Amino acid sequence: MGHPRINPSILSADFANLASELERIHTADGVHVDVMDNHFVPNLTLGLPVVQALHSVAKLPIDVHLMIENADRWAPEYAQLGVDSVTFHAEASAAPIRLARELHAAGSKASMALRPATPIEPYLDMLGELDMVLLMTVEPGFGGQKFLDLVLPKIKRTRAAIEGTGKPIALQVDGGISRDTILRAAEAGADVFVAGSAVYSAPEPSAEIDVLRNLALGGH
Ligand code: DX5
Ligand code: ZN
């Protein structure tokens, strides 16, 4: 299991000042960018041109989370921008193995996300195709929702399956991560933590990131 990493979500940042909002999280391990299409989720955020603009100014690795339908069509275009990692939803991909391979061919890491009610079991045999699994700990679509403890057993089962592959596959959690919940997610086996409202509502986001990382470390 990797050292805990904190990837703040800019969903809770000031969209009119994204470049300076990135400076406020310079202590992070990566930047989590939530792409929503108003079809896969009932919310609309940003797309390829804004991700490209963020990539051109960001000093941290960019971790794109696609909450969009037709991931097979669109996810490779995000990988081609040169971002570090692209996450598609299993529920939105007809051919996740082919898609993971296309993301690698385009030069990005390949990551697959599951909504809270989607089981990991149908995907266990393809874990070796992925660099990261994202387990949503809220229903995707909005920041500021409450962490769903019912996902904890799935985090544990996924961690066990990852250890079984012998590969360094990251396990990311996203939704409701805060000072109150991060240790539970870390103890269950997560090692990459997305936090939107917890980081951007803090008076000092860069310091809050260090607080969260230390709390996650307490779990090991
Ligand atoms: C929700 C997004 C998350 C969101 C997390 O659909 O995928 O990345 O920004 O926000 P918080 O940390 O406030 O739950
Ligand atoms: Zn996200």
PDB file of N, CA, C and O in Angstrom, residues 94-153:
ATOM      1  N   ALA A  94     -18.398   0.639 -22.386  1.00  0.00           N
ATOM      2  CA  ALA A  94     -18.832  -0.648 -22.950  1.00  0.00           C
ATOM      3  C   ALA A  94     -17.672  -1.633 -23.008  1.00  0.00           C
ATOM      4  O   ALA A  94     -17.889  -2.839 -23.004  1.00  0.00           O
ATOM      5  N   ALA A  95     -16.450  -1.135 -23.069  1.00  0.00           N
ATOM      6  CA  ALA A  95     -15.274  -1.992 -23.259  1.00  0.00           C
ATOM      7  C   ALA A  95     -14.123  -1.477 -22.394  1.00  0.00           C
ATOM      8  O   ALA A  95     -13.162  -0.888 -22.906  1.00  0.00           O
ATOM      9  N   PRO A  96     -14.220  -1.678 -21.066  1.00  0.00           N
ATOM     10  CA  PRO A  96     -13.233  -1.061 -20.164  1.00  0.00           C
ATOM     11  C   PRO A  96     -11.812  -1.562 -20.354  1.00  0.00           C
ATOM     12  O   PRO A  96     -10.863  -0.802 -20.124  1.00  0.00           O
ATOM     13  N   ILE A  97     -11.640  -2.800 -20.790  1.00  0.00           N
ATOM     14  CA  ILE A  97     -10.268  -3.307 -20.987  1.00  0.00           C
ATOM     15  C   ILE A  97      -9.637  -2.610 -22.194  1.00  0.00           C
ATOM     16  O   ILE A  97      -8.511  -2.112 -22.128  1.00  0.00           O
ATOM     17  N   ARG A  98     -10.402  -2.541 -23.280  1.00  0.00           N
ATOM     18  CA  ARG A  98      -9.892  -1.830 -24.457  1.00  0.00           C
ATOM     19  C   ARG A  98      -9.611  -0.368 -24.121  1.00  0.00           C
ATOM     20  O   ARG A  98      -8.577   0.190 -24.512  1.00  0.00           O
ATOM     21  N   LEU A  99     -10.512   0.240 -23.360  1.00  0.00           N
ATOM     22  CA  LEU A  99     -10.330   1.653 -23.023  1.00  0.00           C
ATOM     23  C   LEU A  99      -9.076   1.856 -22.177  1.00  0.00           C
ATOM     24  O   LEU A  99      -8.294   2.785 -22.424  1.00  0.00           O
ATOM     25  N   ALA A 100      -8.862   1.008 -21.171  1.00  0.00           N
ATOM     26  CA  ALA A 100      -7.658   1.143 -20.334  1.00  0.00           C
ATOM     27  C   ALA A 100      -6.402   1.059 -21.206  1.00  0.00           C
ATOM     28  O   ALA A 100      -5.451   1.831 -21.030  1.00  0.00           O
ATOM     29  N   ARG A 101      -6.420   0.139 -22.177  1.00  0.00           N
ATOM     30  CA  ARG A 101      -5.251   0.001 -23.055  1.00  0.00           C
ATOM     31  C   ARG A 101      -5.085   1.226 -23.953  1.00  0.00           C
ATOM     32  O   ARG A 101      -3.958   1.651 -24.235  1.00  0.00           O
ATOM     33  N   GLU A 102      -6.194   1.801 -24.381  1.00  0.00           N
ATOM     34  CA  GLU A 102      -6.096   3.019 -25.212  1.00  0.00           C
ATOM     35  C   GLU A 102      -5.543   4.191 -24.393  1.00  0.00           C
ATOM     36  O   GLU A 102      -4.789   5.014 -24.920  1.00  0.00           O
ATOM     37  N   LEU A 103      -5.919   4.277 -23.128  1.00  0.00           N
ATOM     38  CA  LEU A 103      -5.389   5.356 -22.282  1.00  0.00           C
ATOM     39  C   LEU A 103      -3.882   5.207 -22.133  1.00  0.00           C
ATOM     40  O   LEU A 103      -3.134   6.186 -22.232  1.00  0.00           O
ATOM     41  N   HIS A 104      -3.433   3.979 -21.908  1.00  0.00           N
ATOM     42  CA  HIS A 104      -1.979   3.749 -21.813  1.00  0.00           C
ATOM     43  C   HIS A 104      -1.284   4.102 -23.126  1.00  0.00           C
ATOM     44  O   HIS A 104      -0.229   4.734 -23.129  1.00  0.00           O
ATOM     45  N   ALA A 105      -1.902   3.703 -24.239  1.00  0.00           N
ATOM     46  CA  ALA A 105      -1.295   3.989 -25.544  1.00  0.00           C
ATOM     47  C   ALA A 105      -1.203   5.494 -25.781  1.00  0.00           C
ATOM     48  O   ALA A 105      -0.282   5.978 -26.446  1.00  0.00           O
ATOM     49  N   ALA A 106      -2.153   6.247 -25.202  1.00  0.00           N
ATOM     50  CA  ALA A 106      -2.145   7.704 -25.358  1.00  0.00           C
ATOM     51  C   ALA A 106      -1.209   8.372 -24.345  1.00  0.00           C
ATOM     52  O   ALA A 106      -1.045   9.596 -24.368  1.00  0.00           O
ATOM     53  N   GLY A 107      -0.638   7.591 -23.442  1.00  0.00           N
ATOM     54  CA  GLY A 107       0.397   8.119 -22.556  1.00  0.00           C
ATOM     55  C   GLY A 107      -0.043   8.492 -21.159  1.00  0.00           C
ATOM     56  O   GLY A 107       0.734   9.083 -20.410  1.00  0.00           O
ATOM     57  N   SER A 108      -1.281   8.148 -20.769  1.00  0.00           N
ATOM     58  CA  SER A 108      -1.686   8.462 -19.392  1.00  0.00           C
ATOM     59  C   SER A 108      -1.849   7.183 -18.589  1.00  0.00           C
ATOM     60  O   SER A 108      -1.888   6.075 -19.147  1.00  0.00           O
ATOM     61  N   LYS A 109      -1.930   7.347 -17.288  1.00  0.00           N
ATOM     62  CA  LYS A 109      -2.330   6.234 -16.431  1.00  0.00           C
ATOM     63  C   LYS A 109      -3.805   5.949 -16.686  1.00  0.00           C
ATOM     64  O   LYS A 109      -4.565   6.846 -17.080  1.00  0.00           O
ATOM     65  N   ALA A 110      -4.207   4.713 -16.437  1.00  0.00           N
ATOM     66  CA  ALA A 110      -5.593   4.302 -16.640  1.00  0.00           C
ATOM     67  C   ALA A 110      -6.218   3.972 -15.299  1.00  0.00           C
ATOM     68  O   ALA A 110      -5.683   3.170 -14.532  1.00  0.00           O
ATOM     69  N   SER A 111      -7.360   4.603 -15.029  1.00  0.00           N
ATOM     70  CA  SER A 111      -8.031   4.399 -13.756  1.00  0.00           C
ATOM     71  C   SER A 111      -9.520   4.206 -14.007  1.00  0.00           C
ATOM     72  O   SER A 111     -10.090   4.795 -14.929  1.00  0.00           O
ATOM     73  N   MET A 112     -10.150   3.350 -13.198  1.00  0.00           N
ATOM     74  CA  MET A 112     -11.579   3.074 -13.363  1.00  0.00           C
ATOM     75  C   MET A 112     -12.312   3.337 -12.057  1.00  0.00           C
ATOM     76  O   MET A 112     -11.848   2.944 -10.987  1.00  0.00           O
ATOM     77  N   ALA A 113     -13.454   4.016 -12.173  1.00  0.00           N
ATOM     78  CA  ALA A 113     -14.247   4.394 -11.005  1.00  0.00           C
ATOM     79  C   ALA A 113     -15.524   3.565 -10.924  1.00  0.00           C
ATOM     80  O   ALA A 113     -16.087   3.155 -11.941  1.00  0.00           O
ATOM     81  N   LEU A 114     -15.982   3.370  -9.697  1.00  0.00           N
ATOM     82  CA  LEU A 114     -17.254   2.694  -9.434  1.00  0.00           C
ATOM     83  C   LEU A 114     -18.132   3.576  -8.559  1.00  0.00           C
ATOM     84  O   LEU A 114     -17.670   4.130  -7.548  1.00  0.00           O
ATOM     85  N   ARG A 115     -19.397   3.690  -8.941  1.00  0.00           N
ATOM     86  CA  ARG A 115     -20.364   4.368  -8.073  1.00  0.00           C
ATOM     87  C   ARG A 115     -20.527   3.544  -6.792  1.00  0.00           C
ATOM     88  O   ARG A 115     -20.186   2.351  -6.764  1.00  0.00           O
ATOM     89  N   PRO A 116     -21.083   4.156  -5.732  1.00  0.00           N
ATOM     90  CA  PRO A 116     -21.152   3.433  -4.456  1.00  0.00           C
ATOM     91  C   PRO A 116     -21.874   2.086  -4.540  1.00  0.00           C
ATOM     92  O   PRO A 116     -21.499   1.141  -3.842  1.00  0.00           O
ATOM     93  N   ALA A 117     -22.882   1.964  -5.379  1.00  0.00           N
ATOM     94  CA  ALA A 117     -23.663   0.719  -5.424  1.00  0.00           C
ATOM     95  C   ALA A 117     -23.146  -0.281  -6.451  1.00  0.00           C
ATOM     96  O   ALA A 117     -23.718  -1.366  -6.600  1.00  0.00           O
ATOM     97  N   THR A 118     -22.067   0.056  -7.156  1.00  0.00           N
ATOM     98  CA  THR A 118     -21.514  -0.868  -8.156  1.00  0.00           C
ATOM     99  C   THR A 118     -20.488  -1.775  -7.488  1.00  0.00           C
ATOM    100  O   THR A 118     -19.527  -1.292  -6.889  1.00  0.00           O
ATOM    101  N   PRO A 119     -20.661  -3.092  -7.605  1.00  0.00           N
ATOM    102  CA  PRO A 119     -19.710  -3.997  -6.946  1.00  0.00           C
ATOM    103  C   PRO A 119     -18.381  -4.076  -7.693  1.00  0.00           C
ATOM    104  O   PRO A 119     -18.321  -3.890  -8.918  1.00  0.00           O
ATOM    105  N   ILE A 120     -17.303  -4.392  -6.966  1.00  0.00           N
ATOM    106  CA  ILE A 120     -15.980  -4.558  -7.590  1.00  0.00           C
ATOM    107  C   ILE A 120     -15.843  -5.947  -8.220  1.00  0.00           C
ATOM    108  O   ILE A 120     -15.071  -6.132  -9.174  1.00  0.00           O
ATOM    109  N   GLU A 121     -16.620  -6.900  -7.731  1.00  0.00           N
ATOM    110  CA  GLU A 121     -16.380  -8.308  -8.118  1.00  0.00           C
ATOM    111  C   GLU A 121     -16.371  -8.560  -9.633  1.00  0.00           C
ATOM    112  O   GLU A 121     -15.526  -9.314 -10.113  1.00  0.00           O
ATOM    113  N   PRO A 122     -17.283  -7.956 -10.427  1.00  0.00           N
ATOM    114  CA  PRO A 122     -17.227  -8.250 -11.873  1.00  0.00           C
ATOM    115  C   PRO A 122     -15.940  -7.789 -12.549  1.00  0.00           C
ATOM    116  O   PRO A 122     -15.667  -8.193 -13.678  1.00  0.00           O
ATOM    117  N   TYR A 123     -15.175  -6.943 -11.872  1.00  0.00           N
ATOM    118  CA  TYR A 123     -13.987  -6.326 -12.481  1.00  0.00           C
ATOM    119  C   TYR A 123     -12.673  -6.897 -11.938  1.00  0.00           C
ATOM    120  O   TYR A 123     -11.608  -6.425 -12.320  1.00  0.00           O
ATOM    121  N   LEU A 124     -12.757  -7.878 -11.059  1.00  0.00           N
ATOM    122  CA  LEU A 124     -11.524  -8.337 -10.396  1.00  0.00           C
ATOM    123  C   LEU A 124     -10.493  -8.868 -11.387  1.00  0.00           C
ATOM    124  O   LEU A 124      -9.296  -8.639 -11.216  1.00  0.00           O
ATOM    125  N   ASP A 125     -10.940  -9.549 -12.424  1.00  0.00           N
ATOM    126  CA  ASP A 125      -9.975 -10.137 -13.355  1.00  0.00           C
ATOM    127  C   ASP A 125      -9.284  -9.095 -14.224  1.00  0.00           C
ATOM    128  O   ASP A 125      -8.294  -9.412 -14.892  1.00  0.00           O
ATOM    129  N   MET A 126      -9.791  -7.867 -14.263  1.00  0.00           N
ATOM    130  CA  MET A 126      -9.134  -6.834 -15.084  1.00  0.00           C
ATOM    131  C   MET A 126      -8.343  -5.826 -14.263  1.00  0.00           C
ATOM    132  O   MET A 126      -7.830  -4.856 -14.812  1.00  0.00           O
ATOM    133  N   LEU A 127      -8.187  -6.056 -12.965  1.00  0.00           N
ATOM    134  CA  LEU A 127      -7.464  -5.079 -12.138  1.00  0.00           C
ATOM    135  C   LEU A 127      -6.059  -4.821 -12.673  1.00  0.00           C
ATOM    136  O   LEU A 127      -5.565  -3.688 -12.614  1.00  0.00           O
ATOM    137  N   GLY A 128      -5.429  -5.848 -13.192  1.00  0.00           N
ATOM    138  CA  GLY A 128      -4.060  -5.714 -13.700  1.00  0.00           C
ATOM    139  C   GLY A 128      -3.930  -4.773 -14.885  1.00  0.00           C
ATOM    140  O   GLY A 128      -2.824  -4.391 -15.260  1.00  0.00           O
ATOM    141  N   GLU A 129      -5.059  -4.390 -15.483  1.00  0.00           N
ATOM    142  CA  GLU A 129      -5.040  -3.429 -16.603  1.00  0.00           C
ATOM    143  C   GLU A 129      -4.985  -1.979 -16.100  1.00  0.00           C
ATOM    144  O   GLU A 129      -4.826  -1.056 -16.900  1.00  0.00           O
ATOM    145  N   LEU A 130      -5.179  -1.804 -14.799  1.00  0.00           N
ATOM    146  CA  LEU A 130      -5.386  -0.456 -14.241  1.00  0.00           C
ATOM    147  C   LEU A 130      -4.215  -0.008 -13.375  1.00  0.00           C
ATOM    148  O   LEU A 130      -3.560  -0.819 -12.715  1.00  0.00           O
ATOM    149  N   ASP A 131      -3.990   1.313 -13.347  1.00  0.00           N
ATOM    150  CA  ASP A 131      -3.027   1.907 -12.417  1.00  0.00           C
ATOM    151  C   ASP A 131      -3.708   2.335 -11.126  1.00  0.00           C
ATOM    152  O   ASP A 131      -3.054   2.534 -10.100  1.00  0.00           O
ATOM    153  N   MET A 132      -5.037   2.525 -11.209  1.00  0.00           N
ATOM    154  CA  MET A 132      -5.768   2.999 -10.026  1.00  0.00           C
ATOM    155  C   MET A 132      -7.227   2.580 -10.133  1.00  0.00           C
ATOM    156  O   MET A 132      -7.788   2.514 -11.231  1.00  0.00           O
ATOM    157  N   VAL A 133      -7.827   2.295  -8.982  1.00  0.00           N
ATOM    158  CA  VAL A 133      -9.272   2.095  -8.878  1.00  0.00           C
ATOM    159  C   VAL A 133      -9.798   3.231  -8.011  1.00  0.00           C
ATOM    160  O   VAL A 133      -9.217   3.544  -6.960  1.00  0.00           O
ATOM    161  N   LEU A 134     -10.880   3.870  -8.462  1.00  0.00           N
ATOM    162  CA  LEU A 134     -11.529   4.932  -7.674  1.00  0.00           C
ATOM    163  C   LEU A 134     -12.862   4.398  -7.155  1.00  0.00           C
ATOM    164  O   LEU A 134     -13.746   4.060  -7.947  1.00  0.00           O
ATOM    165  N   LEU A 135     -12.980   4.331  -5.848  1.00  0.00           N
ATOM    166  CA  LEU A 135     -14.261   3.946  -5.257  1.00  0.00           C
ATOM    167  C   LEU A 135     -14.945   5.207  -4.747  1.00  0.00           C
ATOM    168  O   LEU A 135     -14.443   5.886  -3.839  1.00  0.00           O
ATOM    169  N   MET A 136     -16.095   5.533  -5.359  1.00  0.00           N
ATOM    170  CA  MET A 136     -16.843   6.721  -4.933  1.00  0.00           C
ATOM    171  C   MET A 136     -17.444   6.459  -3.560  1.00  0.00           C
ATOM    172  O   MET A 136     -18.078   5.425  -3.333  1.00  0.00           O
ATOM    173  N   THR A 137     -17.264   7.429  -2.670  1.00  0.00           N
ATOM    174  CA  THR A 137     -17.818   7.310  -1.324  1.00  0.00           C
ATOM    175  C   THR A 137     -18.989   8.280  -1.124  1.00  0.00           C
ATOM    176  O   THR A 137     -19.431   8.494   0.007  1.00  0.00           O
ATOM    177  N   VAL A 138     -19.469   8.848  -2.237  1.00  0.00           N
ATOM    178  CA  VAL A 138     -20.779   9.537  -2.312  1.00  0.00           C
ATOM    179  C   VAL A 138     -21.318   9.212  -3.704  1.00  0.00           C
ATOM    180  O   VAL A 138     -20.562   8.785  -4.574  1.00  0.00           O
ATOM    181  N   GLU A 139     -22.606   9.447  -3.939  1.00  0.00           N
ATOM    182  CA  GLU A 139     -23.102   9.371  -5.316  1.00  0.00           C
ATOM    183  C   GLU A 139     -22.470  10.531  -6.075  1.00  0.00           C
ATOM    184  O   GLU A 139     -22.528  11.685  -5.634  1.00  0.00           O
ATOM    185  N   PRO A 140     -21.824  10.255  -7.219  1.00  0.00           N
ATOM    186  CA  PRO A 140     -21.133  11.331  -7.917  1.00  0.00           C
ATOM    187  C   PRO A 140     -22.087  12.415  -8.419  1.00  0.00           C
ATOM    188  O   PRO A 140     -23.252  12.150  -8.689  1.00  0.00           O
ATOM    189  N   GLY A 141     -21.555  13.632  -8.517  1.00  0.00           N
ATOM    190  CA  GLY A 141     -22.335  14.738  -9.066  1.00  0.00           C
ATOM    191  C   GLY A 141     -22.120  16.059  -8.351  1.00  0.00           C
ATOM    192  O   GLY A 141     -22.166  17.105  -8.983  1.00  0.00           O
ATOM    193  N   PHE A 142     -21.861  15.997  -7.057  1.00  0.00           N
ATOM    194  CA  PHE A 142     -21.784  17.242  -6.291  1.00  0.00           C
ATOM    195  C   PHE A 142     -20.751  17.113  -5.172  1.00  0.00           C
ATOM    196  O   PHE A 142     -20.581  16.031  -4.611  1.00  0.00           O
ATOM    197  N   GLY A 143     -20.121  18.239  -4.849  1.00  0.00           N
ATOM    198  CA  GLY A 143     -19.265  18.302  -3.677  1.00  0.00           C
ATOM    199  C   GLY A 143     -20.109  18.484  -2.423  1.00  0.00           C
ATOM    200  O   GLY A 143     -21.316  18.750  -2.496  1.00  0.00           O
ATOM    201  N   GLY A 144     -19.466  18.306  -1.283  1.00  0.00           N
ATOM    202  CA  GLY A 144     -20.108  18.624  -0.014  1.00  0.00           C
ATOM    203  C   GLY A 144     -21.110  17.608   0.499  1.00  0.00           C
ATOM    204  O   GLY A 144     -21.886  17.916   1.417  1.00  0.00           O
ATOM    205  N   GLN A 145     -21.105  16.388  -0.061  1.00  0.00           N
ATOM    206  CA  GLN A 145     -22.025  15.365   0.430  1.00  0.00           C
ATOM    207  C   GLN A 145     -21.378  14.558   1.558  1.00  0.00           C
ATOM    208  O   GLN A 145     -20.179  14.583   1.759  1.00  0.00           O
ATOM    209  N   LYS A 146     -22.243  13.792   2.244  1.00  0.00           N
ATOM    210  CA  LYS A 146     -21.788  13.023   3.404  1.00  0.00           C
ATOM    211  C   LYS A 146     -21.154  11.696   2.967  1.00  0.00           C
ATOM    212  O   LYS A 146     -21.692  10.981   2.116  1.00  0.00           O
ATOM    213  N   PHE A 147     -20.030  11.368   3.550  1.00  0.00           N
ATOM    214  CA  PHE A 147     -19.310  10.112   3.317  1.00  0.00           C
ATOM    215  C   PHE A 147     -20.215   8.915   3.590  1.00  0.00           C
ATOM    216  O   PHE A 147     -20.894   8.857   4.617  1.00  0.00           O
ATOM    217  N   LEU A 148     -20.212   7.952   2.655  1.00  0.00           N
ATOM    218  CA  LEU A 148     -21.056   6.755   2.796  1.00  0.00           C
ATOM    219  C   LEU A 148     -20.233   5.613   3.407  1.00  0.00           C
ATOM    220  O   LEU A 148     -19.423   4.974   2.722  1.00  0.00           O
ATOM    221  N   ASP A 149     -20.484   5.344   4.682  1.00  0.00           N
ATOM    222  CA  ASP A 149     -19.745   4.257   5.348  1.00  0.00           C
ATOM    223  C   ASP A 149     -20.008   2.898   4.719  1.00  0.00           C
ATOM    224  O   ASP A 149     -19.201   1.979   4.873  1.00  0.00           O
ATOM    225  N   LEU A 150     -21.125   2.757   4.006  1.00  0.00           N
ATOM    226  CA  LEU A 150     -21.440   1.448   3.416  1.00  0.00           C
ATOM    227  C   LEU A 150     -20.428   1.029   2.353  1.00  0.00           C
ATOM    228  O   LEU A 150     -20.412  -0.134   1.942  1.00  0.00           O
ATOM    229  N   VAL A 151     -19.571   1.983   1.899  1.00  0.00           N
ATOM    230  CA  VAL A 151     -18.550   1.636   0.897  1.00  0.00           C
ATOM    231  C   VAL A 151     -17.314   0.995   1.556  1.00  0.00           C
ATOM    232  O   VAL A 151     -16.498   0.371   0.883  1.00  0.00           O
ATOM    233  N   LEU A 152     -17.166   1.120   2.881  1.00  0.00           N
ATOM    234  CA  LEU A 152     -15.948   0.635   3.549  1.00  0.00           C
ATOM    235  C   LEU A 152     -15.660  -0.849   3.276  1.00  0.00           C
ATOM    236  O   LEU A 152     -14.511  -1.207   2.983  1.00  0.00           O
ATOM    237  N   PRO A 153     -16.669  -1.747   3.338  1.00  0.00           N
ATOM    238  CA  PRO A 153     -16.352  -3.153   3.029  1.00  0.00           C
ATOM    239  C   PRO A 153     -15.837  -3.351   1.606  1.00  0.00           C
ATOM    240  O   PRO A 153     -14.959  -4.193   1.370  1.00  0.00           O
TER     241      PRO A 153
END
